[in-house]
Amino acid sequence: MPSVSKKGRAMPESPIRKLVPFAEQAKKDGKKIYHLNIGQPDIKTPKAALDAVKNNSLHILAYSHSAGFESFRKKLASYYAKHDITISQDDILITTGASEALVFTMGSITDPEDEIIVPEPFYANYYSFSTQSNIKVVPVISSIENDFALPAIAEFEKLITKKTKAILICNPGNPTGYLYSKSEIKALAKLAIRYDLFLISDEVYREFVYDGLEHYSVLEEKDLNEHAIIIDSVSKRYSMCGARIGCMVTKNKSVIETAMKFAQARLSPPTYAQIASEAALEAPDSYHEKTVAKYKQRRDLVIEKLSQHPDIKISVPKGAFYCIAQLPINDADHFCQWLLSDFSMNNETVMLAPASGFYSSPGQGTDQVRIAYVLNQKALKKATKILIKGLNTYRTKFESKTKSEN
Amino acid sequence: MPSVSKKGRAMPESPIRKLVPFAEQAKKDGKKIYHLNIGQPDIKTPKAALDAVKNNSLHILAYSHSAGFESFRKKLASYYAKHDITISQDDILITTGASEALVFTMGSITDPEDEIIVPEPFYANYYSFSTQSNIKVVPVISSIENDFALPAIAEFEKLITKKTKAILICNPGNPTGYLYSKSEIKALAKLAIRYDLFLISDEVYREFVYDGLEHYSVLEEKDLNEHAIIIDSVSKRYSMCGARIGCMVTKNKSVIETAMKFAQARLSPPTYAQIASEAALEAPDSYHEKTVAKYKQRRDLVIEKLSQHPDIKISVPKGAFYCIAQLPINDADHFCQWLLSDFSMNNETVMLAPASGFYSSPGQGTDQVRIAYVLNQKALKKATKILIKGLNTYRTKFESKTKSEN
C-alpha cells in the first residue's frame, strides 16, 4: 500500500476542530454547548452583499480574472485609502480566503527549509501553511504578563539566520487580541529593513479595535514598500467566513508578479463570493460601528466575569474578538475535552480552544485557553458562569490528584 | 530589497494567459477574436444551480465543514454510483476547484524532490502545482501519431525510481482529448500495484465522451482501492468554472485523513459555490445529453474543416473538448502571437494555445497548438477559416525564411 508523505504526517490537526467529536457526542447526549471555541461571528452579513448574490443575473458561472474582478480591486484600493494605506488595484491579488493569500505569500518568498519568525502564540494555521510550504516557523515567545505585547527586538535578532525570510505578525492578534502600537510596527519595520526581511502582516481584524485605539498598518510605513505584505480577508470584517475571499497586498512588484503565477495556476477566486465581497464594501460605516460596539460590550463582559475568579489570569484584548485566559490547571487540553464529555450545568456546557495549539514550542500555553467572544451578551453570561463552575469542579476532581502525583 | 524565492521564479507563467496582452491590444485595435485558446464553455449553467444561489436564505455566510457540506457529499456519492464508482461520502473531500484537490493530493503523498510520472502533453498547471509542492514532474511522451494513446508500460517502468510516488493521468485528456480504454486503465492499475504507486486520475471531463465510447474510472478497478485517487470538478461538467468547486475521492483512508488536515487549515470550501454545485446535481440527464451532442457536432466540424488542409495533422479527440493540431510551421508560439498582433481577416482573428506549454520536455510540441472547441458552429466555421488563412499567410511570410535559414 503506498503511503502518505512525511509532510502529510507532519501537518497538524486543527487544535480547534479536534474536540469536535466530543462536542458531537455531547450534543447527541442532549447537552447544549456554548461555542467560545471558534471565530465564527453571529453578526449578520451586510445586506448589500447578500442581495448582490441573490440578484445576480449570470447565466454562465465563468472564470474571473486570476487576480480577481478588476472592479473589486479598484474599490478595495479606495477602502485601503480610507485606512491611510495608499495602493493601487495592481498591488492587490484577490485570493480564496486569507488562507490562500498566506500560501501564495509563502510560496513566493520562501524555499524549503527557509524560516519565518512568528510571535507566539499565533494563529494555528500559520504552522499548517508553513508545513505545507516545507518551511520552518521560528517562534519568538510573547507573554501573557504584558498582554502579549511585541517581544523585544533583540529577541527577534537572536533568531535571525541566513534562512530567515520574513517576520509574520497578526495585528490585531488571533489568539491574543493584542493590538501592536505604531512604535512597535516602526521597530519591526526597522528590523525588516536592517536584515532585508519581508514583514507579513495579517490584518484581517483591522476594524476590530477598542478603547479609542487606532490600527497602524505595515503599509503605512513608507520605507517598507518593498518589504511589507498585507494578508487580508472579508471573513470577519463582514461576517462572511463562508465566502472564502481574501487578498494579499504589496507594493513589491516582484512579489505580486510571482504570486500572480500561483494565482494563474488555480485559475480564479470564486465568482459568487467576489460578487458578495465587492458589494460588502458598500456597507455603511454604521455597520462596523455597531459591530465593534457590540464586540466591545462582549469583551468587557467576558473580562468582568472571568476577572471575578481570583485564579484566572486574563489578558485584556485591545482588538479582534479573542482573548487568552490562563487557568489554574495543568492541562487545558484535558479540561476542554472534559467540559464536553463529563461536565454540564443544567445540561449546558462550553466549548473552548486549548491554547497549546497556538504555540509551536512544546509545553507552552498548556494552562491557557482561547476564548472567542462571538456570542450575544446573554449567552456569554451563561457561558462564563458555566466555565467558572466547570473550572472549580475540575480542580477539585483533578488538581488534588495531579498535586499528589507531583 | 528582499527577493522572491527560487520556487517563485520557477513557477511557470500560464501558457494560455501569456498571450493575453497581445489579445488585449488586438481588441483595442478593433479586431474581433475567436477564442479557441481557453476551456471556458459557452454552455449555460444548469438553472437549478443558478436558482439555488438566487433563492438562498442565508443571513450569515458562515464557514462550512472543512470537507464540504455533508448533504452535498452524500449526493455526490450517488452521482458516482451512477458511474459505477462505489464510494461513500467519507471518501470525498470537497475542494476549491480541482486545483486545490491536486495541491492537497500532492501535499498528502509527496515530499520535496519526490517524482510523479505524467503522460505528456499534459494540463499545464500540473507542472505549476508540482513546482508549488517542490516535486518533480517526470514526463512520459505520448504521440500525435496514435492520437496520444497511453505510452507503452515499459516506458513508464524505465522512469520509475525510488522517488516516484504516483502516476497522474487526465482522462479524457486535456489537452489531447484522448480517452483511455478500459485495458489501458487496467494496465496502469497493474503497474501502480506492482510498484506501489498512487494512480491519480483527473476525471473532470468524465461526461464528455463521444462515438458511443464509455469512460472507465480508476475507481472501477477494485484492486486499486488503496492506490486510486480521483480529481474532479464541477467546472466543465456544469459550465461552472467560476464556482471553484471540485473534490478528491479515494478509498485510501490515510490519504483522505491526511488531505483533511490540509482542508482544515484552509477552513472550508466556498459556501455559495457549494450551494450551486449541490443543486447542479439535480440537472436532468438531458442537460449532459444535449451538451455532449453539441460538443460532438463542434468536434466533427473542427476536424472536418482542419482536415481539408493537407499539411495540418489533427488527433481526433474521443473526449473532453480539446484537440491538438500539428501545423506545418516551426514555431507555434510565434504563430499564435502573430495571429493576434499581425494578422486579421475582415478584421477578425483567432486565439489558440501553443502546445509547447503542455510539454515539460524542451523542444516538444513546438509545431502544435491546442484548440478548445467551445464556440458555436457558426463561430467555429469562421474561426477555422481564419486559422487556415492565417496559417497559409504565415507560411509564405516566415517559412521560406526559416527554410533558407536551415
PDB file of N, CA and C in Angstrom, chain A residues 22 48 52 77 102 129 176 188 198 287 289 301 316 354 378 402:
ATOM      1  N   PHE A  22     -15.996  15.148  20.459  1.00  0.00           N
ATOM      2  CA  PHE A  22     -16.528  15.229  21.824  1.00  0.00           C
ATOM      3  C   PHE A  22     -17.749  16.151  21.879  1.00  0.00           C
ATOM      4  N   ALA A  48     -26.228  44.378   1.618  1.00  0.00           N
ATOM      5  CA  ALA A  48     -25.776  44.662   0.254  1.00  0.00           C
ATOM      6  C   ALA A  48     -25.061  43.459  -0.348  1.00  0.00           C
ATOM      7  N   ALA A  52     -26.625  41.275  -3.433  1.00  0.00           N
ATOM      8  CA  ALA A  52     -25.895  41.257  -4.709  1.00  0.00           C
ATOM      9  C   ALA A  52     -25.857  39.842  -5.276  1.00  0.00           C
ATOM     10  N   ALA A  77      -8.946  49.299  -3.369  1.00  0.00           N
ATOM     11  CA  ALA A  77      -7.900  50.330  -3.259  1.00  0.00           C
ATOM     12  C   ALA A  77      -8.471  51.561  -2.536  1.00  0.00           C
ATOM     13  N   LEU A 102      -1.860  33.550   2.320  1.00  0.00           N
ATOM     14  CA  LEU A 102      -0.678  33.095   3.071  1.00  0.00           C
ATOM     15  C   LEU A 102       0.113  32.050   2.286  1.00  0.00           C
ATOM     16  N   PHE A 129       0.264  26.101   7.172  1.00  0.00           N
ATOM     17  CA  PHE A 129       0.672  26.601   5.852  1.00  0.00           C
ATOM     18  C   PHE A 129       2.190  26.539   5.696  1.00  0.00           C
ATOM     19  N   THR A 176      -4.468  36.338  20.567  1.00  0.00           N
ATOM     20  CA  THR A 176      -4.180  37.143  21.764  1.00  0.00           C
ATOM     21  C   THR A 176      -5.071  38.371  21.922  1.00  0.00           C
ATOM     22  N   LEU A 188       9.545  47.013  14.169  1.00  0.00           N
ATOM     23  CA  LEU A 188       9.597  45.855  13.269  1.00  0.00           C
ATOM     24  C   LEU A 188      10.042  46.269  11.869  1.00  0.00           C
ATOM     25  N   PHE A 198      11.119  40.241   4.668  1.00  0.00           N
ATOM     26  CA  PHE A 198       9.735  40.647   4.440  1.00  0.00           C
ATOM     27  C   PHE A 198       9.037  40.776   5.792  1.00  0.00           C
ATOM     28  N   TYR A 287     -22.317  49.974   9.937  1.00  0.00           N
ATOM     29  CA  TYR A 287     -22.219  48.510  10.059  1.00  0.00           C
ATOM     30  C   TYR A 287     -21.069  48.144  11.002  1.00  0.00           C
ATOM     31  N   GLU A 289     -19.410  50.264  12.997  1.00  0.00           N
ATOM     32  CA  GLU A 289     -19.549  50.944  14.293  1.00  0.00           C
ATOM     33  C   GLU A 289     -20.390  50.096  15.242  1.00  0.00           C
ATOM     34  N   LEU A 301     -17.720  42.261  29.091  1.00  0.00           N
ATOM     35  CA  LEU A 301     -18.461  41.298  29.894  1.00  0.00           C
ATOM     36  C   LEU A 301     -17.591  40.088  30.250  1.00  0.00           C
ATOM     37  N   VAL A 316      -6.212  41.467  28.644  1.00  0.00           N
ATOM     38  CA  VAL A 316      -7.302  42.297  28.119  1.00  0.00           C
ATOM     39  C   VAL A 316      -7.037  42.618  26.651  1.00  0.00           C
ATOM     40  N   PRO A 354      -8.191  24.981  23.462  1.00  0.00           N
ATOM     41  CA  PRO A 354      -6.973  24.915  24.286  1.00  0.00           C
ATOM     42  C   PRO A 354      -5.879  25.729  23.608  1.00  0.00           C
ATOM     43  N   LYS A 378     -26.253  37.687  26.602  1.00  0.00           N
ATOM     44  CA  LYS A 378     -26.950  36.740  27.456  1.00  0.00           C
ATOM     45  C   LYS A 378     -26.232  35.380  27.431  1.00  0.00           C
ATOM     46  N   THR A 402      -3.471  15.546  40.640  1.00  0.00           N
ATOM     47  CA  THR A 402      -2.251  15.991  39.962  1.00  0.00           C
ATOM     48  C   THR A 402      -1.212  16.430  40.989  1.00  0.00           C
TER      49      THR A 402
END
